[in-house]
Coordinates of C-alpha atoms in Angstrom, one line a residue:
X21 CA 12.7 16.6 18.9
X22 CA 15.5 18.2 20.6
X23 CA 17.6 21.0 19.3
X24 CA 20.2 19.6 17.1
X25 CA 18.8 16.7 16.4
X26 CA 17.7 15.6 13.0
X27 CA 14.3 13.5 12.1
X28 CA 14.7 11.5 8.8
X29 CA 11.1 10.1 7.1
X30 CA 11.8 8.2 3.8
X31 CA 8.6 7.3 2.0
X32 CA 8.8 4.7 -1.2
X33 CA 6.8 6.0 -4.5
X34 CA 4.1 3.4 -5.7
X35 CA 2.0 2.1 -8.5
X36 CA -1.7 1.5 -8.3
X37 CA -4.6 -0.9 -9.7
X38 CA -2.2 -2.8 -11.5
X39 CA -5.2 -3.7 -13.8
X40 CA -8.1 -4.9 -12.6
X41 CA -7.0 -4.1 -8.4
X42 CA -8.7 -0.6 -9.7
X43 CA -8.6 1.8 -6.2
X44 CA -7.5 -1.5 -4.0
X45 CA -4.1 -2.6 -5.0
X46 CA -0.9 -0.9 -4.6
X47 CA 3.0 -1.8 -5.4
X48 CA 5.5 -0.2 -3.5
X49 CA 8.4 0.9 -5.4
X50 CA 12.0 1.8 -4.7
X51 CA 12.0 5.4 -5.7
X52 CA 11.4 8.0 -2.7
X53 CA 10.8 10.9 -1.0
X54 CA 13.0 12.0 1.6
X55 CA 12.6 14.4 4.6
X56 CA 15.3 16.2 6.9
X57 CA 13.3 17.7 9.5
X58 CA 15.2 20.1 12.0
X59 CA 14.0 22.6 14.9
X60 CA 13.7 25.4 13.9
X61 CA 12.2 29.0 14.8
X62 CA 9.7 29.1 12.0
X63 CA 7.9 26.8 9.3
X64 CA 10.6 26.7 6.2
X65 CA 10.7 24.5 3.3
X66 CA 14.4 23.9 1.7
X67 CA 13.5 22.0 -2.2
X68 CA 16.6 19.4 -3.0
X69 CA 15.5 18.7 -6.3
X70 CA 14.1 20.7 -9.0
X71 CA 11.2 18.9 -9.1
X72 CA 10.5 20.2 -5.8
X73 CA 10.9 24.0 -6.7
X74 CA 7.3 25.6 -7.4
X75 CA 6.4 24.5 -4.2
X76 CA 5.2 26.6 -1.1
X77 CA 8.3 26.9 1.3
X78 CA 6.3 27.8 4.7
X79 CA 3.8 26.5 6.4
X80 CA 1.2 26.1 3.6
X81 CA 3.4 23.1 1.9
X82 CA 1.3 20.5 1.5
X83 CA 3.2 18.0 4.0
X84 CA 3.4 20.5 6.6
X85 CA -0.8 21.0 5.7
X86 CA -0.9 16.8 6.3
X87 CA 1.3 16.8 9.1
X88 CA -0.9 19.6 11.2
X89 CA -4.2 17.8 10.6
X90 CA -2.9 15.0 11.9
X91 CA -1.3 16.2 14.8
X92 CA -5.2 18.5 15.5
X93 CA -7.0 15.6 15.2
X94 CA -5.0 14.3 18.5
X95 CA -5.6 17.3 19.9
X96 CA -1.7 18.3 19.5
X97 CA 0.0 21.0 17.6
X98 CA 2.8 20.4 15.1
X99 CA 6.0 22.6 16.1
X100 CA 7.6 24.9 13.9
X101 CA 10.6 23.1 11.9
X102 CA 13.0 23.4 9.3
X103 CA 12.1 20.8 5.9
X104 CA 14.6 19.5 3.6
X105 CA 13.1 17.7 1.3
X106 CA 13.9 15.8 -2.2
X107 CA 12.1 13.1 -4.1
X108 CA 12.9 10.6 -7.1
X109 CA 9.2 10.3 -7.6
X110 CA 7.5 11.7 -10.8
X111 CA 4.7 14.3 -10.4
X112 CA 1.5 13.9 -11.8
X113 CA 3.0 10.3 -13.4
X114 CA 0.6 7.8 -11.9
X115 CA 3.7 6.9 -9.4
X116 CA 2.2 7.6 -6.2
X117 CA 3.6 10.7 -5.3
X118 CA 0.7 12.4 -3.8
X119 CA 0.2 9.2 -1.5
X120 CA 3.7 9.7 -0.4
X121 CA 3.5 13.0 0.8
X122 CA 0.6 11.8 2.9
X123 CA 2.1 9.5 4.4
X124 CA 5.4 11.9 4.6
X125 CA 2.7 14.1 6.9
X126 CA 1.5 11.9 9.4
X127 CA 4.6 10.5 10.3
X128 CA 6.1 13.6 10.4
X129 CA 3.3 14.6 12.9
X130 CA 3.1 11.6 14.7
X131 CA 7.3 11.5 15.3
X132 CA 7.2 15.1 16.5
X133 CA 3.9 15.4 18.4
X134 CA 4.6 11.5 19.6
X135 CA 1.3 10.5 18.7
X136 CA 2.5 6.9 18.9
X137 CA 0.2 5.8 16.2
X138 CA 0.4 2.4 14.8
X139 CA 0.4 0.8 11.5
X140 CA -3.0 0.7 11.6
X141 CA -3.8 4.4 12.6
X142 CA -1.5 5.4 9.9
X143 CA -3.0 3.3 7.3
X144 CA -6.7 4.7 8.3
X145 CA -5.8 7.9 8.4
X146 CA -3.7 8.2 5.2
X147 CA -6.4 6.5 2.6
X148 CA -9.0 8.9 4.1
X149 CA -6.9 11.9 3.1
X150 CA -6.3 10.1 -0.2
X151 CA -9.7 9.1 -0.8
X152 CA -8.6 5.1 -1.2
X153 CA -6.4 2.6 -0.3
X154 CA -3.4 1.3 -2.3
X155 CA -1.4 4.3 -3.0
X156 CA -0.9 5.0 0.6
X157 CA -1.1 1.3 1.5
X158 CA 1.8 0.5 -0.3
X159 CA 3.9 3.9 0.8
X160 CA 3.1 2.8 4.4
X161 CA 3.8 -0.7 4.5
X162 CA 6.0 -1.5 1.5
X163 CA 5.2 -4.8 -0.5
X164 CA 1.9 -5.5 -2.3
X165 CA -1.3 -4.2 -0.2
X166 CA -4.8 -5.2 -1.1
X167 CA -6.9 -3.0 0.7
X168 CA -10.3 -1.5 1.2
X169 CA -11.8 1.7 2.7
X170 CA -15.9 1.0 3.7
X171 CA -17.4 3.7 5.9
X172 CA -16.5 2.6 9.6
X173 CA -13.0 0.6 8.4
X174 CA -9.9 0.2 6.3
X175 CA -8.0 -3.1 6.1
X176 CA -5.0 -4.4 4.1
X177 CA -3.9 -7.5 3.4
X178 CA 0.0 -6.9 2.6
X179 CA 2.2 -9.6 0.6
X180 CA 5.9 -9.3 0.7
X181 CA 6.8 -12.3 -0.7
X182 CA 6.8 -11.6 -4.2
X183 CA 10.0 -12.4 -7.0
X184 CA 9.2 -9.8 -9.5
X185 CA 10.7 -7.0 -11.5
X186 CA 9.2 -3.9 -13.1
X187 CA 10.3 -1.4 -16.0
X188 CA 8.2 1.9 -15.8
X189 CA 7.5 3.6 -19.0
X190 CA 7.2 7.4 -18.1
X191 CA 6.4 10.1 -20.8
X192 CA 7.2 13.3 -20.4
X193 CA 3.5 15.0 -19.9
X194 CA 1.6 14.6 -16.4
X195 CA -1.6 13.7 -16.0
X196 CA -3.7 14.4 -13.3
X197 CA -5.9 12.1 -11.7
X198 CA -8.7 14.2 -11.5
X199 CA -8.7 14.6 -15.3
X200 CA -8.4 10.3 -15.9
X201 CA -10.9 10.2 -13.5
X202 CA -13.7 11.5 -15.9
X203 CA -13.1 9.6 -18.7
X204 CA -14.6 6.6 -16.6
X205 CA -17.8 5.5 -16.6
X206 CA -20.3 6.3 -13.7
X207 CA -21.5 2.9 -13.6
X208 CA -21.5 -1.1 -14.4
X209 CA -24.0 -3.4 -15.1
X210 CA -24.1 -6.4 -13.0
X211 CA -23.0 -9.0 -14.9
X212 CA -19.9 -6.5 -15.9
X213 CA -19.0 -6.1 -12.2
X214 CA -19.0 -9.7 -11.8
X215 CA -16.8 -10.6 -14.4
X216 CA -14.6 -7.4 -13.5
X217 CA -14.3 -8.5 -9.8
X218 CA -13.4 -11.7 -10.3
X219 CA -10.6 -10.5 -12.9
X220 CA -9.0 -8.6 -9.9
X221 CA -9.3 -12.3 -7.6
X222 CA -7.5 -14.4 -10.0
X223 CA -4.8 -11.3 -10.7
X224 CA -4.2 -11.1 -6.6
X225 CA -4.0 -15.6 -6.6
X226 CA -2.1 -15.5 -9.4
X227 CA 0.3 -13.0 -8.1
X228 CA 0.7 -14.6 -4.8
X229 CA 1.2 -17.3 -6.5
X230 CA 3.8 -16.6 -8.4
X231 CA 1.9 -17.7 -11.6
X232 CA 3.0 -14.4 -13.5
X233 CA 1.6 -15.6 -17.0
X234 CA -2.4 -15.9 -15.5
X235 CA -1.6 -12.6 -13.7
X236 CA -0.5 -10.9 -16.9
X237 CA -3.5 -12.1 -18.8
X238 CA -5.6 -10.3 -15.6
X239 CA -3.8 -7.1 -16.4
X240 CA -4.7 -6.8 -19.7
X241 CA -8.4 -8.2 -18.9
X242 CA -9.3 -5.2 -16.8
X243 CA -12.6 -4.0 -17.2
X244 CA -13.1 -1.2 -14.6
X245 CA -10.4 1.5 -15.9
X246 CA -7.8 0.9 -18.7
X247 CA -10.2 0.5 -21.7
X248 CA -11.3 4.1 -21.0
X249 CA -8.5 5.5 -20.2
X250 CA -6.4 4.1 -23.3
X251 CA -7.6 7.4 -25.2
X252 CA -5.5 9.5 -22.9
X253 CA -2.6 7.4 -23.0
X254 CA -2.1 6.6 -26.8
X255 CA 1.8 4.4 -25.7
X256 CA -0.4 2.3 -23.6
X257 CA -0.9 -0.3 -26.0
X258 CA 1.9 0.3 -28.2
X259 CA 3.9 -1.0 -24.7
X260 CA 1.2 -3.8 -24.1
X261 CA 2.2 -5.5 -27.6
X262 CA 6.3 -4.6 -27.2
X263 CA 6.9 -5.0 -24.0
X264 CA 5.4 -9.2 -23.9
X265 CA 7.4 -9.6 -27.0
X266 CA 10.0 -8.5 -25.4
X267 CA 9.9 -11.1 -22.1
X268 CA 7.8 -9.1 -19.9
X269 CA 5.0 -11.6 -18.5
X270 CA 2.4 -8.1 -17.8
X271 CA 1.7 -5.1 -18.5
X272 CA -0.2 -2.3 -16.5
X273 CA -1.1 1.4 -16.7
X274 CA 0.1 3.2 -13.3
X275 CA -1.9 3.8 -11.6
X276 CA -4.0 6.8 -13.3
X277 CA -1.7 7.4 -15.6
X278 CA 0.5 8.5 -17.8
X279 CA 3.3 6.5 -16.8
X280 CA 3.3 2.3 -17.5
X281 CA 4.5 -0.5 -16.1
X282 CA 5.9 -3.2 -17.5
X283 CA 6.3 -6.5 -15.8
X284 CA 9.3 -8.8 -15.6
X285 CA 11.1 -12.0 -13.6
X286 CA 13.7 -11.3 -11.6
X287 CA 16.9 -10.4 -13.3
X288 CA 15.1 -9.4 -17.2
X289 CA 14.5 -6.4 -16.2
X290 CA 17.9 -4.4 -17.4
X291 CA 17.3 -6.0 -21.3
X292 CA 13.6 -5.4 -21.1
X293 CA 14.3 -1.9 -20.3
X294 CA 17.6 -1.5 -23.3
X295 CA 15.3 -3.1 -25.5
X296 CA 12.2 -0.6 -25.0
X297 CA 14.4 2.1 -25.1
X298 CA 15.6 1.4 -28.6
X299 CA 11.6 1.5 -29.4
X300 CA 10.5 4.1 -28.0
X301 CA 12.8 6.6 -27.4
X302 CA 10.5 9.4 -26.7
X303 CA 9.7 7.9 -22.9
X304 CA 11.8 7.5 -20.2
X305 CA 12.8 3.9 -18.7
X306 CA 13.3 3.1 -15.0
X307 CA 14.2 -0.5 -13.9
X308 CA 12.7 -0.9 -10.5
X309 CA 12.1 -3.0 -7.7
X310 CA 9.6 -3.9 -5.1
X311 CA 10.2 -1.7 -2.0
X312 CA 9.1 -3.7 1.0
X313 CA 10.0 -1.7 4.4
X314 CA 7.7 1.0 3.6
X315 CA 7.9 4.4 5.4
X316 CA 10.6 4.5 7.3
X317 CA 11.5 6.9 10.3
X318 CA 14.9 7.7 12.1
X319 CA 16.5 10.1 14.5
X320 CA 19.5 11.6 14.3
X321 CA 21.0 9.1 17.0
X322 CA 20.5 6.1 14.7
X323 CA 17.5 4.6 16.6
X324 CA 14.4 3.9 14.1
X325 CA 11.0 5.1 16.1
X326 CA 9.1 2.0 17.1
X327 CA 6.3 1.7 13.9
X328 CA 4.1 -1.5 14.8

């Protein structure tokens, strides 16, 4: 990057398991994080939202942190810049916003050390740093990724086709995943896995499908998370039983939680969302939509970096 010019990374939030897709599915949604990235001297953070504000603002922010792993692992070294950043994206809200710094990193590093990583690369590297798939599945590619992370390979099947709105639920606490992770059980029995894998199948068919009633009733079947985790989050099933009153064909915790989200055809979403709010005041409503370019990266010149 030359002096003057300006490098722009936009990375959409995103909601994970969506049930029963427990650490393999991911929704990308159309709320974002947004980088300016200039040269500069030395390694300076510039918050844009107050959301942002207790963050480092040198080089130990955690994108920059992302961003020179990357770039080392290539056997490059990330230069010294100037970060503006903002985001729409809840903290600690089950929204993905770890995921999408992430993925914030490494194309940060691959743009300015011009790694020329693909898709691929990107995908690998970013649900290693995340410890699974979807989150940073969905940031990257936009769209509904199923994916899974084995020991020598990640792969993603991504589906863009889908005619779907959602209404998230967001309280006002975070939760961190760390602390919804222990409520889970260490293991299955057989027989329970079984039954819990092949919830996930028909919720992924139906889905692609565009049988939203069957993939509902998969959401609210899921066996591997959301029955232990509805002690932490005490408006998951008040939203289960008034949001499908309500028109909504499914209903989902986010990821790990706090936030929820509610399911929708296209075009219900804005009465869903008027009608929730007169029930539950206490949370906040966001009407969303699928995001489906993903991460996105652009000069100051206009031309988008090549991202196969």
């Amino acid at each position: 990057m030359m002096e003057g010019e300006m490098l722009t990374i936009e990375v959409p939030a995103s909601s994970a398991n969506l049930g029963p897709g427990f650490d393999s599915i991911g929704l990308a949604l159309n709320l974002y994080l947004k980088l300016e990235i200039t040269h500069s001297e030395t390694w300076t953070v510039v918050p844009l939202t107050s959301n942002l504000t207790d963050f480092p603002t040198d080089e130990s922010h955690f994108i920059f942190q992302i961003a020179m792993k990357t770039a080392k692992a290539y056997g490059k070294v990330l230069p010294t810049c100037t970060m503006e950043i903002s985001s729409e994206i809840p903290l600690a809200r089950g929204l993905g916003s770890s995921a999408a710094a992430i993925v914030a990193g490494i194309e940060l590093a691959d743009a300015l050390c011009e790694l020329k990583l693909s898709k691929q690369d990107k995908f690998g590297l970013a649900s290693a740093y995340e410890g699974h798939p979807d989150n940073a599945g969905a940031s990257l590619y936009g769209g509904l990724v199923i994916g899974v992370m084995m020991e020598n390979y990640t792969d993603a099947v991504v589906l863009h086709d889908l005619d779907f709105e959602v209404v998230a639920a967001i309280p006002q606490e975070e939760l961190l995943t760390k602390e919804s992770r222990k409520v889970l059980p260490s293991h299955l029995k057989f027989h329970e896995a079984v039954k819990a894998g092949a919830v996930g199948n028909v919720l992924v068919a139906a889905l692609a499908n565009g049988q939203f009633e069957l993939a509902g009733k998969m959401m609210q079947s899921d066996l591997y998370h959301q029955p232990y985790r509805k002690e932490l989050i005490p408006h998951l099933a008040d939203l289960e039983e008034k949001a499908i009153k309500y028109g909504a064909f499914g209903v989902a915790l986010s990821g790990a939680g706090p936030s929820v989200l509610c399911f929708t055809r296209s075009g219900y979403s804005a009465d869903l969302m008027r009608k929730l709010k007169e029930d539950m005041p206490l949370l906040d409503f966001k009407s969303l939509r699928v995001d489906h370019g993903g991460s996105t990266v652009v000069m100051s010149n206009g031309n988008k970096k090549a991202m196969s």
